Amino acid sequence: MAITLRVNRQAHTVDCAPNTLLVDVLREKLRLTGTHVGCDTSQCGACTVHVDGRSVKSCTMLAVEAADAEITTIEGLASSADGSSGRSGLADGGNLHPMQAAFQECHGLQCGFCTPGMVMSATDLCRRNPKPTEHEVRHWLEGNLCRCTGYHNIVKAVLAGAEAMGGKAK
Amino acid sequence: MSAQGFGASVRRKEDRRFLLGKGQYTDDITLPHQSYAVFVRSPHAHANLGAIDAAKAKAVPGVLAVLTGADVAAAGLGGIPCGWAVKSKDGSSMVEPPHPALAQGAVRHVGDPVAMVIADSKTAARAAAALVDVDYQVQPVAASITAATAADAPLVWPDAKGNVCFDWHLGDPASTDAAFAKAKHVVEIELTNSRVAPNAMEPRAAIGHYDAANDHTTLYTTSQNPHLIRLLMGAFTLKVPEHKLRVVAPDVGGGFGSKIYHYAEELLVAWASRVVGRPVKWTSDRMEAFVSDAHGRDHISKAQLALDANGKFLGLRVATLANIGAYLSTFAPAIPTYLYATLLSGPYDFPAIYAEVKAIFTHTVAVDAYRGAGRPEATYLLERLVDKAARQLGIDRIELRRKNLIRTDQFPYQTQVALAYDIGNYQATLDMALASIDHAGYDKRKQATEAKGKLRGFGISTYIEACGIAPSALVGALGARAGLYEAATVRVHPTGSVSVFTGTHSHGQGHETTFAQIISEKLGVPVENVEVVHGDTDRIPFGMGTYGSRSAAVGGSAIVKAIDKIVEKGKKIAAHLLEASAADVEFVDGKYRVVGTDRAKAFGEVAFAAYVPHNYPIETVEPGLEENAFYDPKNFTFPGGTHLVEVEVDPETGVVEIAEVAIADDVGVVINPMIVDGQAHGGLAQGIGQALLEEAVYDADGQLVNGSYLNYVMPRAADLPFFKVGNHVTACTHNPLGIKGVGETGAIGVPPAVINAVIDALAPLGVTDISMPATPEKVWRAIQAAKKGA
């Protein structure tokens, strides 16, 4: 069946079976391979994207469910509404979203595999809660697994990213 | 030398592509006309294979081929080889069973691959795989060390009597017996080191592409060491010459050891591409990864510590049974032997040690290196035993350690288990960690915890490890079937920018930044002008890859050797340009200068002259500025330190919370403190995970009962605190960078500190032992049992 998806502010019409997962359309049909698959039980969160602004595990949603929604993947984050460059206030922000810049500044990534999901999840947190505490960040990230960083610098990055996005951390 | 040189926390060059979603991992690669492979894997831990009926599977639209062990045999593919041969006490060779890429005659663990289905789409391949009809004749199972060593246990391999792969030893039994004979105290312990699954976040994947026109194969694979894979495939499994095989390990999402080994799937996609005439891609599911990636640890040990009246260690006896799985993975025999028993002296002065290790075949997936690989097992054993001795003798745990730590004036220190430590300062790291955790304020924190109705415990581990593996001649004598040097090429481009080609592989360690900093430090070139290339056998001359915390110590040293050659050649060119003798030219701060004058040429000018040799010593110096180097280590390196943990235990629920973690490591010279600390954080999380949460559990039938992320529990952000990480540097004495290595320290030092802290918290209730993982249920049961016993 043909479905139309709006991804990173562009409309795409793709042909796929009704049982196709959103993540498979993003990766296989649209070649947006920044969204990763790290498990098969909706636990790891590497596939997290924004659907109408809210973080969603794209391995847990059918592509047809996302028709008519506004989807943002890691590739489109820097050019999203709050992602314009130069707003991060952090070194080497360049054209990264402030949260992406914070992850680089705080060494919040190592192998990079969980990173897109972490960044998408963290961005959603900070849009909802501009001044999260360390405790709130750690519990919000419950749905995102990282095996490299021990979360130490991820948590620091999210707190710094929150500040850069406009909130002042509590 | 430069602001981006050693000691600078340069932000990582590689981060940008990862943060923008532009990393390129193996599964992100799509080749034209690519087909998809799905494996049929055994649901039984042990079965004889009858007929395999693939008729229904082949009838599924889009299916290109269904391949089985018979096809593998007919094609003449070699079995998956083992890279390390260990000899038993009696001089006999280890039992080295065959390991066909697809099972032939029998399956020996759940997940053993039986057939490979290749189709136009993953969906079709999956549907067809479910229709392959395999006649499994189920056989008795031995899925644990205990089951496999029982009388009349089912045999995994007929040649391995009692399921023993090898029965090995190290140290001197006579001097150890003598030490025990004169001991005032003997302390005994029996413990397990739990089995864990590595779980790099990126599942394994591989794409084989056979180009018939050029008779050339390319393999993309999630590997920590592409050259080693090419070596093993070229020589043993695919059997093609190296120049006909390119192995690419692009961005790789974590490894922790599990991506070192040559896995059957790598061979199979490369071969199958020939069979179907199209590229073949396989990507592991997570549940598939649990039953096909090599696991780690899984020891049962008994140990005895002999002490004199003053608490000085006199001797150590250790007997370990190590689960090695059903097949021998690439480095498996080395892990419970040369990377375990050699570490049993720890940071302590031991006059006598004797260790015996039996490797046991079981009907489980292979066990091989996982972050730390043997060294966490040694550290856990020793540090649990030392704590027990302190309690038994009524000596403070810190003081007992201080009494026995090797003193700084004892280096170089020859242990009783083969290793010679070059340098360290274990007292300094102990003091640093105690200050960092504010040990003096512990009683106050304990009172605060108790005021909440909880128990607080303090745990300590003083540890050492051996990294920078390793001198080739030495490991060759110990059974390694490869050298363990590292290779590098440094190419200076005409305008002075630099490409570094390294045989190591970065899968999270940040080599693209750290190695650029070596260039910056030594040549004065900004890191922005340095590109670090890794992971492609067509671009890099050779390499042995990344594991055992070896990349900076061994791979970095190879880069330094290449840089030294560049500098020397540049001197000759600069001398010509400066009309001076090369002996009078020095290279300082990125400039060649005639000693004692202000006459100088910038490095970039010399590079340009090398490529535009108009005014050039062409009779004696070749144009160009590029050098290769191979570096073979002179010794292992010996990082060490102290890891301290404080826990809070809820006696009502058994829940253990990590309240404080403070560590002081000595990893040698630090290039990038931000990256070094990050490596420590990650290791700590994995070590704490093993201590409190993780365990790969097989039932008696050989089923992995928690083989998914729904029930294999890894640390999440809320399970961990911020870590206090410190470094006290003593520079390694035998490599040019003074580096020891940091990749594994966290996972090695911290597990016994956690368990020692839990036991300390529960000691007032009468609990004396708890095994990993210290889950709430286990802690609660220990508390209840102690109450009943009291």
Coordinates of C-alpha atoms in Angstrom, one line a residue, chain B residues 35 68 81 88 104 130 139 150 201 223 282 319 346-347 372 384 494 512 572 597 663 767:
Chain B
S35 CA 19.9 -10.0 -0.8
T68 CA 23.2 -26.3 5.1
P81 CA 39.7 -21.9 13.8
S88 CA 47.6 -29.3 29.7
Q104 CA 27.2 -31.0 10.6
A130 CA 10.4 -20.7 9.7
Q139 CA 20.3 -35.7 23.3
A150 CA 29.4 -34.5 37.3
M201 CA 24.4 -1.8 21.5
S223 CA 34.6 -6.3 13.8
W282 CA 22.8 -10.5 7.6
A319 CA 41.7 -24.1 41.5
G346 CA 47.3 -8.8 42.0
P347 CA 49.0 -5.7 43.3
G372 CA 38.7 -7.3 31.1
R384 CA 36.9 -11.2 47.8
P494 CA 52.1 18.1 0.3
E512 CA 40.1 9.6 15.5
K572 CA 67.6 15.7 6.0
T597 CA 70.3 29.9 15.4
I663 CA 38.2 5.3 41.8
V767 CA 25.7 -12.4 56.2

